[in-house]
XYZ file of C-alpha atoms in Angstrom:
577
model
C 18.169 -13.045 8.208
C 18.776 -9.629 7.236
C 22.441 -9.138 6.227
C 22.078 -5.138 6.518
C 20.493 -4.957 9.949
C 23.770 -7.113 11.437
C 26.175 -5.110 9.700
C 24.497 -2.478 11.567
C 24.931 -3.910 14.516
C 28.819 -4.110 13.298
C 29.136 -0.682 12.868
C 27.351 0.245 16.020
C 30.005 -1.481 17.960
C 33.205 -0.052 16.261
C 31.491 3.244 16.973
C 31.179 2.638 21.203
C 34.854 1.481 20.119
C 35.730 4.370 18.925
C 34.043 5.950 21.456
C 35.107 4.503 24.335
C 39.167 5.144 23.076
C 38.251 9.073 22.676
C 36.477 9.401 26.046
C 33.551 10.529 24.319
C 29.450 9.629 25.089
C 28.084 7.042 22.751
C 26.146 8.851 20.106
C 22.841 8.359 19.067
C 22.753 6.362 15.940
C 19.299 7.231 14.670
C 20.907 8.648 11.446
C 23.573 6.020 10.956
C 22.976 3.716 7.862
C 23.889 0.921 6.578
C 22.494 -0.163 2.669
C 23.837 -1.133 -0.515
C 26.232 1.309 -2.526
C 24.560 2.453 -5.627
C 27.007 1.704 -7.809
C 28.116 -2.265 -6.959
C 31.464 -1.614 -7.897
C 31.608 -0.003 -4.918
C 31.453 -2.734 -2.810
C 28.557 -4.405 -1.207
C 27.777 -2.204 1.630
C 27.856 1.287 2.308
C 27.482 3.238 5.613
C 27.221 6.856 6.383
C 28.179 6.754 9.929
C 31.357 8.933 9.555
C 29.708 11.393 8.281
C 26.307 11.835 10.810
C 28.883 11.674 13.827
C 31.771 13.593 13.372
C 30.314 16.446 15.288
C 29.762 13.931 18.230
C 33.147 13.064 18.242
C 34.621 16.282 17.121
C 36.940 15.218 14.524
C 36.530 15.748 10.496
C 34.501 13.207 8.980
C 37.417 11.434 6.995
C 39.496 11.213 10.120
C 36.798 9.223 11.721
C 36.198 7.001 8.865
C 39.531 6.133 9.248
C 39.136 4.729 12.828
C 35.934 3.263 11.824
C 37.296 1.547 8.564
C 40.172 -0.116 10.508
C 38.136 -2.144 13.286
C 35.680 -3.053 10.413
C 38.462 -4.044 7.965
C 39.359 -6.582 10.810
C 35.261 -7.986 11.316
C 35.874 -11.758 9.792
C 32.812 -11.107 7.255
C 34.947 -7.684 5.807
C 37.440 -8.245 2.673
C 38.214 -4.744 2.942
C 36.765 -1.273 4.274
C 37.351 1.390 1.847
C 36.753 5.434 2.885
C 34.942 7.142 -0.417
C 34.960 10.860 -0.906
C 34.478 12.921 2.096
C 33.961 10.536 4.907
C 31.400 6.981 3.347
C 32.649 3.599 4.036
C 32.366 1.237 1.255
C 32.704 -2.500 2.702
C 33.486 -5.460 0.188
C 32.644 -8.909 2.663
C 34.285 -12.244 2.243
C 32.781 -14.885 -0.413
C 31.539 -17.181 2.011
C 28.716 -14.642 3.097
C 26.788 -14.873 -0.121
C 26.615 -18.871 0.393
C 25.064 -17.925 4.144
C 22.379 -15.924 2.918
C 21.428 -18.477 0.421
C 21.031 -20.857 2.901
C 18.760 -18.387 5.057
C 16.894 -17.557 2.270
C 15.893 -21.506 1.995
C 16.107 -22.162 5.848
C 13.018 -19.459 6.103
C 11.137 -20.005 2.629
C 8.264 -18.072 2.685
C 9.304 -16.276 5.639
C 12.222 -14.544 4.068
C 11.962 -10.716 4.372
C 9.578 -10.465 7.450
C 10.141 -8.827 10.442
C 9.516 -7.731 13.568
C 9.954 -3.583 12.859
C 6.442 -3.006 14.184
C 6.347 -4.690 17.434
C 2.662 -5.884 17.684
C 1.680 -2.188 16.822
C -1.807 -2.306 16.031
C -2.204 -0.242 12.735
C -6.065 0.390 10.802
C -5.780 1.050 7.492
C -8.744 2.702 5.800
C -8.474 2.570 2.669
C -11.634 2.725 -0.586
C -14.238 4.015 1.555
C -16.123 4.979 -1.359
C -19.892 6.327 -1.085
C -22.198 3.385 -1.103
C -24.008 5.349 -4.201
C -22.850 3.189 -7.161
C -20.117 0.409 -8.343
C -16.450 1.301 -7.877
C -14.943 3.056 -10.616
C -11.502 3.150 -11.890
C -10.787 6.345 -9.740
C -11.144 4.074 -6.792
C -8.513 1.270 -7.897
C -5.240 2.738 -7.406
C -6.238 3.534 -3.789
C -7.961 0.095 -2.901
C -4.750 -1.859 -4.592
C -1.894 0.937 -2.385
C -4.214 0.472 0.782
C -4.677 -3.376 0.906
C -0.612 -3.779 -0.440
C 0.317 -1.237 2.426
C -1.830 -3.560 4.919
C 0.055 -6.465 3.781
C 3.515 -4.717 3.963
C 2.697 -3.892 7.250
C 1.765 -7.464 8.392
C 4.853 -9.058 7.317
C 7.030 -5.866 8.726
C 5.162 -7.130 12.340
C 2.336 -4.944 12.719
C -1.196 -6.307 13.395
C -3.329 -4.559 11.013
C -7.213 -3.985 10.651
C -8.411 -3.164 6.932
C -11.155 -0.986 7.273
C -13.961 0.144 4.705
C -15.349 3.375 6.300
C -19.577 3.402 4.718
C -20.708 6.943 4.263
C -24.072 5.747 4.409
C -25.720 8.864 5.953
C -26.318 12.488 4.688
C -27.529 13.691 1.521
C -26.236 11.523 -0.850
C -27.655 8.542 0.594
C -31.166 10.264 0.245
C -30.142 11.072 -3.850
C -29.112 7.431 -3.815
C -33.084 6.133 -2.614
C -34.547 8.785 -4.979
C -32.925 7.393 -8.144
C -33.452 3.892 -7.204
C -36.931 4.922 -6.511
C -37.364 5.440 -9.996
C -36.384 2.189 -10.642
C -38.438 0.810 -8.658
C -41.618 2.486 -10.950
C -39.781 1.347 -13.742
C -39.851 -1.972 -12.596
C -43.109 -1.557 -12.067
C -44.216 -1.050 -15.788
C -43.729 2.996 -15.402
C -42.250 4.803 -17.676
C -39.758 6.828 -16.393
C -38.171 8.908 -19.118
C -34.759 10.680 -18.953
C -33.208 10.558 -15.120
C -33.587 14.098 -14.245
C -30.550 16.333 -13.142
C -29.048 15.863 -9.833
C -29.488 12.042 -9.337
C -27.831 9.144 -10.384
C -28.195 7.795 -14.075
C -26.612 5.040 -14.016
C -28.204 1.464 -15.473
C -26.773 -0.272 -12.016
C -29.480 1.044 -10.497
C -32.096 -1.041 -12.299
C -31.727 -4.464 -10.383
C -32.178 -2.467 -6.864
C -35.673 -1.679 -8.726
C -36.825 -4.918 -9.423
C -35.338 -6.173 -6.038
C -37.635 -3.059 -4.184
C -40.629 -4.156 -6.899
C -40.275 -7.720 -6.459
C -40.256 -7.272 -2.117
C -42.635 -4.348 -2.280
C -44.986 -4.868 -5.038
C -47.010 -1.991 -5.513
C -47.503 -1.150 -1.933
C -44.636 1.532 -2.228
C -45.983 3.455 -5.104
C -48.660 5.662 -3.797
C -46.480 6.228 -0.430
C -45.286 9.550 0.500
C -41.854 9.880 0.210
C -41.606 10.484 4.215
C -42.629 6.541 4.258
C -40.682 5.263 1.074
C -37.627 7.461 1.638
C -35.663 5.195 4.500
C -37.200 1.235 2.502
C -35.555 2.354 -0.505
C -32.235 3.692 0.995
C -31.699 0.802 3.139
C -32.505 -1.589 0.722
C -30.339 -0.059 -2.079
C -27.289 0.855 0.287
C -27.556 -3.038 1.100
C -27.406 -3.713 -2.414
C -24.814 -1.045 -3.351
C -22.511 -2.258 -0.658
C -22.749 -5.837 -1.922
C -21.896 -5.204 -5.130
C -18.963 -2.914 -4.100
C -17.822 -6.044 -2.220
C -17.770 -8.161 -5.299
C -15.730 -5.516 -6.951
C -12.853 -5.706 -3.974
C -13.014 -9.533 -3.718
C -12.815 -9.640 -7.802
C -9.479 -8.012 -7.157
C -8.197 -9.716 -4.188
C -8.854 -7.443 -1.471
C -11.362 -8.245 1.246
C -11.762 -6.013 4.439
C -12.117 -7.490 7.850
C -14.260 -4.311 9.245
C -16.722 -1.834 7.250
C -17.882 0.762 9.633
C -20.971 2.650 9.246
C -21.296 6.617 9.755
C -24.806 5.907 10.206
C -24.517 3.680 13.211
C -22.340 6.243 14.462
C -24.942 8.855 14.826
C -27.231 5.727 15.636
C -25.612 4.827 19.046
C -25.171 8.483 20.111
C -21.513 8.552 19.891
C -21.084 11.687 17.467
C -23.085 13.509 20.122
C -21.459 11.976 22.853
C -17.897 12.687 21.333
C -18.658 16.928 20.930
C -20.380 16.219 24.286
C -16.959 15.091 25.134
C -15.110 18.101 23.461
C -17.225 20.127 25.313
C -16.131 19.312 28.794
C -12.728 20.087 27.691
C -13.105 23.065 26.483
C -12.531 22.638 22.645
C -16.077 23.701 21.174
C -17.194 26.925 21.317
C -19.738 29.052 19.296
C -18.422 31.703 16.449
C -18.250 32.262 13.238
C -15.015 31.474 10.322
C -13.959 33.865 7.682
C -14.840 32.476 4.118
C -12.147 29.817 3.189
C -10.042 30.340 -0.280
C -10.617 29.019 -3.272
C -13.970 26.436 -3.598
C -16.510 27.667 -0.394
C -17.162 23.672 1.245
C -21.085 22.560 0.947
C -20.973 23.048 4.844
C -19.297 26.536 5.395
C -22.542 29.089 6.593
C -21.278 32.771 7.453
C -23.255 33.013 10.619
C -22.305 31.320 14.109
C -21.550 27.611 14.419
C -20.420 25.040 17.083
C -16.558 24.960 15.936
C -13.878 22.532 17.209
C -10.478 24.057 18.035
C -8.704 22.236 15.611
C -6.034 24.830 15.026
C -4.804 24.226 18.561
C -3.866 20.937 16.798
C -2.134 21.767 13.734
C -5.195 22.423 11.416
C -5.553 25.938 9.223
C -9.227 26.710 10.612
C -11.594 25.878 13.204
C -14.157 23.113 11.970
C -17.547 23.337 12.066
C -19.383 20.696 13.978
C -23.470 21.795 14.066
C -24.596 23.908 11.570
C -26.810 26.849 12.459
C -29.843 24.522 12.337
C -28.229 22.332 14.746
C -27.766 19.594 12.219
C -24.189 17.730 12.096
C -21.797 18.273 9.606
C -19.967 15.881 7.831
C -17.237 16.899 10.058
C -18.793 15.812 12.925
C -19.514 12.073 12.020
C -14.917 12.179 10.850
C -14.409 13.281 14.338
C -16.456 10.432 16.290
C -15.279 7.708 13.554
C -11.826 8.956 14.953
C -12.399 8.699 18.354
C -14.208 5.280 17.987
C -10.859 4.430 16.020
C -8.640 5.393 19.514
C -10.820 3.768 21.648
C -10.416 0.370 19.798
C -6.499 1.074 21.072
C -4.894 1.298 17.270
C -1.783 2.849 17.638
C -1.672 3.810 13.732
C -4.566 5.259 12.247
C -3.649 5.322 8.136
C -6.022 7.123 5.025
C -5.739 6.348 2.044
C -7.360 9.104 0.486
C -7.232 10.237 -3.812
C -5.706 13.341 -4.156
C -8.705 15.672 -4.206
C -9.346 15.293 -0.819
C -5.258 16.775 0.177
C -7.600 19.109 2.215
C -8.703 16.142 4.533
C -4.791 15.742 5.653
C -4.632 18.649 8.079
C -8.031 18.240 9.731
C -7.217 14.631 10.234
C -3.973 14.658 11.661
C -5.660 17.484 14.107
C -7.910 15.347 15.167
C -5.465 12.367 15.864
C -3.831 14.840 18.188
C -6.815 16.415 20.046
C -8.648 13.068 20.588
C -5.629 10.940 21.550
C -5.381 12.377 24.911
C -2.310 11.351 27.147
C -1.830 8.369 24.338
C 0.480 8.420 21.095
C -1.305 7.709 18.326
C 0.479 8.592 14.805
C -1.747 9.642 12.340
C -1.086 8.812 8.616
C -2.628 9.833 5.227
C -1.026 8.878 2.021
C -2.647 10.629 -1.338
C -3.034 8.706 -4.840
C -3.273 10.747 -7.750
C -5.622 10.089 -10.899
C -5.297 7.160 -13.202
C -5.643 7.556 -16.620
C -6.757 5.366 -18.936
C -6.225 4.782 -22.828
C -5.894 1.536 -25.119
C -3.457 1.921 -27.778
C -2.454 4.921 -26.473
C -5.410 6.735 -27.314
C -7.343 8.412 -23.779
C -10.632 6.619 -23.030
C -13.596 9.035 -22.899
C -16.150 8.948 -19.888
C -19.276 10.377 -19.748
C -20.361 11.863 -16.127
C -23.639 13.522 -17.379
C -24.428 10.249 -19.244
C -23.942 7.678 -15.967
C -20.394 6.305 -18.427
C -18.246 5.165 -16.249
C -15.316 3.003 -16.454
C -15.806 0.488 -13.631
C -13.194 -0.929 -11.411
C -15.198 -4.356 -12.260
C -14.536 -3.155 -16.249
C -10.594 -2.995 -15.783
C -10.449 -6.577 -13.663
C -12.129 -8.519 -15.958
C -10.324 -7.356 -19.096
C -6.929 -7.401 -17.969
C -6.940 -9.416 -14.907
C -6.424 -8.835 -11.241
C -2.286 -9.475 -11.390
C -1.983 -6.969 -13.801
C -4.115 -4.202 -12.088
C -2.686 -4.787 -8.890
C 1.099 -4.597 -10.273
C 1.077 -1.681 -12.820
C -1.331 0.228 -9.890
C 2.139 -0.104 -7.591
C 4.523 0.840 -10.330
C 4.741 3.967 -10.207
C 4.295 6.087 -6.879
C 1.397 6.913 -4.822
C 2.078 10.645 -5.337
C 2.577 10.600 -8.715
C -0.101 10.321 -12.105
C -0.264 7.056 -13.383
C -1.187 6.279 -17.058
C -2.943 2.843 -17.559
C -2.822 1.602 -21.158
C -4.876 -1.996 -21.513
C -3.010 -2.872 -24.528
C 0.710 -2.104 -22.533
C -0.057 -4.042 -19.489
C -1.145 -7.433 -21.604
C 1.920 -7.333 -23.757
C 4.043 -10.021 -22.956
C 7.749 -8.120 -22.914
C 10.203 -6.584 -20.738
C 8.206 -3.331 -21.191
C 5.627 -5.323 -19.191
C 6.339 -5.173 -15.595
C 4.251 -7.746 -13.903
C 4.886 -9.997 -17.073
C 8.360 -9.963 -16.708
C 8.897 -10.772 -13.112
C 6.014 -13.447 -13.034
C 7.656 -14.435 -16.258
C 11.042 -15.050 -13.881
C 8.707 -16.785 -11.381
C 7.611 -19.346 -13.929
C 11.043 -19.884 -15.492
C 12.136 -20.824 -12.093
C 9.309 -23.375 -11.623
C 9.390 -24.527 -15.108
C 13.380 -25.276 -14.884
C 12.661 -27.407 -11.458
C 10.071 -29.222 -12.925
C 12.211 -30.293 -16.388
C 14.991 -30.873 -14.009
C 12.556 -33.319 -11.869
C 11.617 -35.240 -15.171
C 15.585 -36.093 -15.841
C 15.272 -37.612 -11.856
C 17.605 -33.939 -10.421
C 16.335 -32.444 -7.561
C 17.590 -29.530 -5.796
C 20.426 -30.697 -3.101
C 19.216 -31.092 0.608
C 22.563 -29.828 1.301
C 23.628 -27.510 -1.605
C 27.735 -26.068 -2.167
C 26.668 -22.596 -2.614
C 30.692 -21.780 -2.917
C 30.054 -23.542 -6.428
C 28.317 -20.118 -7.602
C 31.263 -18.096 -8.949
C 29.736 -16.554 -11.507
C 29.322 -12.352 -11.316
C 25.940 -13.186 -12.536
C 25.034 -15.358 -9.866
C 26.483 -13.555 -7.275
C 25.168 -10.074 -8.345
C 21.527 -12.064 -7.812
C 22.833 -13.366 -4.275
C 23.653 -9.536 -3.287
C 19.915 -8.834 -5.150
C 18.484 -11.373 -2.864
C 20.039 -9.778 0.559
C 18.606 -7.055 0.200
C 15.154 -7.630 0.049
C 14.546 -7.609 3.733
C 15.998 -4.345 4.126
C 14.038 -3.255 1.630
C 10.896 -4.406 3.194
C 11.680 -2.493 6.145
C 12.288 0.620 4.298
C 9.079 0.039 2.557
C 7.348 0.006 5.358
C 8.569 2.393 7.380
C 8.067 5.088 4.509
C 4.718 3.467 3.534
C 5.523 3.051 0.111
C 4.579 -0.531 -1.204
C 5.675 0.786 -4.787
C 9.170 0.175 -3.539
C 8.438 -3.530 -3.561
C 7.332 -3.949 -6.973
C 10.512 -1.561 -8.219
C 12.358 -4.390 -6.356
C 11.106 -7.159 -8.134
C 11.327 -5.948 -11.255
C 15.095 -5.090 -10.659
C 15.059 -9.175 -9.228
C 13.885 -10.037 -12.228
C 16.129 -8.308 -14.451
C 18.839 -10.046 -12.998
C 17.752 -13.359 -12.859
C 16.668 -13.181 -17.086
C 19.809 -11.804 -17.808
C 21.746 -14.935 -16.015
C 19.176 -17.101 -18.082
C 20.457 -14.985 -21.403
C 24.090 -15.534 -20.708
C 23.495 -19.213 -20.297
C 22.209 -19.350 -23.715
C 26.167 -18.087 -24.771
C 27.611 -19.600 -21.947
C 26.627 -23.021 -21.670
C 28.167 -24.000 -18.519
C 26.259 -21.329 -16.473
C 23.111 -23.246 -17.304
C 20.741 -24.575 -14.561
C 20.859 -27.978 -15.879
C 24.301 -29.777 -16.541
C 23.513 -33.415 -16.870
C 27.298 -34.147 -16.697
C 27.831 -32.576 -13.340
C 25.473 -33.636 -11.389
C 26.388 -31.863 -7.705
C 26.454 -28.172 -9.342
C 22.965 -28.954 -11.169
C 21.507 -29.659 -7.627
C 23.259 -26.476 -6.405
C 22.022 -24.450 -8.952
C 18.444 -25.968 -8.614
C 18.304 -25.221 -4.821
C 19.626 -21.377 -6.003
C 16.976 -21.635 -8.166
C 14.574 -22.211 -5.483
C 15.705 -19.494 -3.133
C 14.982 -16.724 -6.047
C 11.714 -18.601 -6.400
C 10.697 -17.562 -2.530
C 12.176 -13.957 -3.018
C 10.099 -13.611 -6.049
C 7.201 -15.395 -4.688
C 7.430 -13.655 -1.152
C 7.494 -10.077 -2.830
C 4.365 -10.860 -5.352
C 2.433 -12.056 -2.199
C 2.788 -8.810 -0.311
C 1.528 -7.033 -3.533
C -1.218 -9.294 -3.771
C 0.031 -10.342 -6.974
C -0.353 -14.386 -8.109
C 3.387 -15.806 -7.826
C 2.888 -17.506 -11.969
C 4.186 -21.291 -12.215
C 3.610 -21.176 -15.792
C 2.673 -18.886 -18.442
């Protein structure tokens, strides 16, 4: 049930009304809404249609909200339908609505709040995608915990979604990768080694690919050249690298169905076949590109390239696809992944990128267009900015130079995944995010995830007490019992949250979810405080014996909304704490 989207449907019919007494077309109601007022004294819903079609029906916008207001005032759900400043219609419904979505909220349990918005689209989210060179680090969480909470968003809002690990597991860096875990592999070996030199990786992760290579290899790799040693060692540490990065994403919940390799891209000939492809249509061609602003890209060369048209697309510049060597750029592997993306018929392709690579939006959003052909494919890319981190307040200090890294592993295991995953969708995608490890183990209201899986265990916890004095929740509960502004204001709380999905998911933003909960939250403690100075708002009155079962079965419908909303944020729904 979603209370908004029939009220909707409400005013979309006193519109054709209207429209059908004027003599005028029906408008299009792409712009017409229909949410809850901000301020609840308003009433409980609020819709803008006067105001997006008074120009369709040529009359002022108050003059139309009058029309509009009168056939709603007479709906049998509408109390009343007041007009509010220039031309908004505040509607105030009848009690015995808030006892019908109570019941719905029960009657579809852990269903409550899906939906059918995306039609069987089929949406790939690539999210993490981090080079196979080392163990995630924090920088990586805040995008891993958005992408596989936007996934799950999307699944409930009725989209069938791939979550996709793209492994940059050829060029360059691959090659500095087998290098340093050549070293230690001598190491292993008895060698000493000394200090890593400049340019590879330091880092101490590096040692058990070593003794893995030393223990498999023996000796025999040693005295190699590196023409021979070069391709064991990368293999065998991307294997190992990859693993471990796995471990990392499963230690915080998230596991991805597909991990693609650029390598097996160039592999199976289908980043040659795909600028082959180009070709034919006429979208490569041979020149040269003025020197881009700001930082020159490792790949720019001022002499002619093969360059993709992009800009016929909606990119700033033309983009290189063979250097002058006639070696493929890094561009060129992005461009077949996409096409190898279409082909597998998604009808969403979604980034999740961090916000140093804003550059990439452009170029990818080009190449949704030029490679889609006669199909529609909407291209995607939501940003996350940096996380910092302190404890106590005070910044923790990383060392680059040194191989000092905060891991993602680091965070997980000393706060736990719940906490991670909620305080990394507190705050917006878009905006900084400051992670303090002593804040987000406190156990207050200045806590988010605390305090709404707080709510979820008070919920459990008061069913379970209740169960001990032989009360259950009533098969057939007398919502009308719930009189209370308290309770109801949690009712109207509880309505909402499909709409909300929705919105969530159209705008991407799974952030919106946990803002939700927290606001859920707020209201259910703060009923639970007024029962302490109001004892006959309590859960549990052993003298009336039909409103304790009401209020038990209440009880369990905030227990799905809360439970329902944690899920989708991949956050544990807390039975006791």
């Amino acid at each position: 049930m979603n209370l908004f989207a029939e009220f909707l449907q409400v005013v979309a019919k006193a519109v054709a009304t209207v429209a059908a007494e004027r003599g005028v077309p029906l408008p299009d109601l792409s712009r017409v809404t229909v949410e809850p007022p901000r301020d609840r004294s308003h009433g409980d819903i609020s819709t803008n249609a006067a105001m997006v079609l008074n120009k369709a029906f040529g009359m002022p916008p108050n003059l139309l909200a009058q029309s509009l207001s009168a056939l709603l005032s007479a709906h049998k759900s509408v109390a009343a339908a007041d007009i509010a400043g220039p031309g908004f219609i505040n509607i105030k419904l009848v009690a015995s609505e808030w006892p019908r979505v109570l019941r719905a909220v029960l009657a579809e349990g852990g269903a409550y709040g899906t939906s059918t918005l995306g039609c069987g689209k089929k949406a790939n989210v690539e999210y993490v995608s981090a080079n196979p060179t080392g163990p995630l680090h924090v920088g990586h969480v805040r995008g891993a915990v958005f992408g596989d909470a936007l996934a799950e968003l999307l699944t409930a809002s009725g989209y069938e979604v791939t979550r996709e690990y793209y492994i940059n597991d050829a060029g360059a860096q691959v090659d500095v990768l087998a290098r340093s875990a050549y070293l230690r592999y001598l190491e292993a070996l008895g060698e000493t080694v000394g200090e890593i030199p400049a340019g590879l990786y330091p880092g101490d992760y590096l040692k058990p690919v070593g003794q893995a290579l030393a223990a498999e290899h023996g000796t025999a790799l040693k005295d190699k050249p590196e023409a021979v040693w070069l391709p064991i060692v990368r293999e065998r540490a991307i294997e190992m690298m990859m693993a471990l990065i796995r471990d990392d994403l499963a230690a915080l919940n998230i596991r991805q169905e597909v991990f693609a390799s650029e390598k097996a891209l160039h592999e199976s000939g289908q980043v040659k076949e795909t600028i082959d492809e180009l070709r034919e249509r006429g979208l490569v061609y041979q020149g040269t590109l003025p020197p881009p602003k700001g930082e020159v890209p490792e790949d720019w060369e001022d002499r002619e390239q093969t360059l993709f048209r992009t800009t016929g697309f909606g990119d700033d510049i033309d983009r290189p696809l063979l250097k002058s060597d006639g070696s493929y750029t890094y561009f060129a592997s992005d461009v077949a992944y996409s096409r190898n993306k279409i082909r597998r018929g998604f009808d969403e392709l979604i980034y999740i990128l961090g916000a140093d690579h804003g550059g990439y939006v452009k170029r990818l959003e080009s190449l949704g267009s030029a490679l889609a052909a006669n199909r529609k494919i909407e291209v995607i890319v939501r940003l996350c900015q940096l996380v910092k981190l302190y404890r106590a307040g005070e910044p923790v200090r990383m060392s680059k130079r040194a191989g000092e890294f905060v891991t993602l592993r680091n965070v997980v295991d000393e706060v736990g995944p719940d906490a991670v995953r909620f305080m990394m969708l507190f705050r917006k995608n878009e905006a900084p995010l400051d992670f303090d490890f002593a804040k987000v183990t406190e156990q207050s209201k200045d806590n988010p995830v605390f305090y709404v899986q707080y709510a979820h265990a008070r919920t459990c916890s008061v069913i379970r007490n209740a169960a001990e004095e032989g009360l259950k929740p009533a098969k057939t509960p007398e919502f009308d019992l719930l009189s209370d502004e308290a309770e109801l204001g949690l009712v109207r709380r509880m309505a909402e949250f499909p709409r909300l999905l929705e919105a969530a998911a159209q705008a991407h933003e799974p952030h919106r979810v946990a803002f939700y909960l927290y606001d859920l939250a707020g209201d259910f403690h703060a009923l639970w405080n007024k029962g302490k100075d109001s004892p006959h708002l309590r859960f549990i009155l052993t003298e009336d014996v039909k409103l304790t079962q009401t209020r038990l079965a209440f009880l369990m419908a905030i227990r799905y909304v809360l439970a329902n909303g944690l899920r989708i944020l991949g956050v544990r729904p807390a039975e006791e704490m």
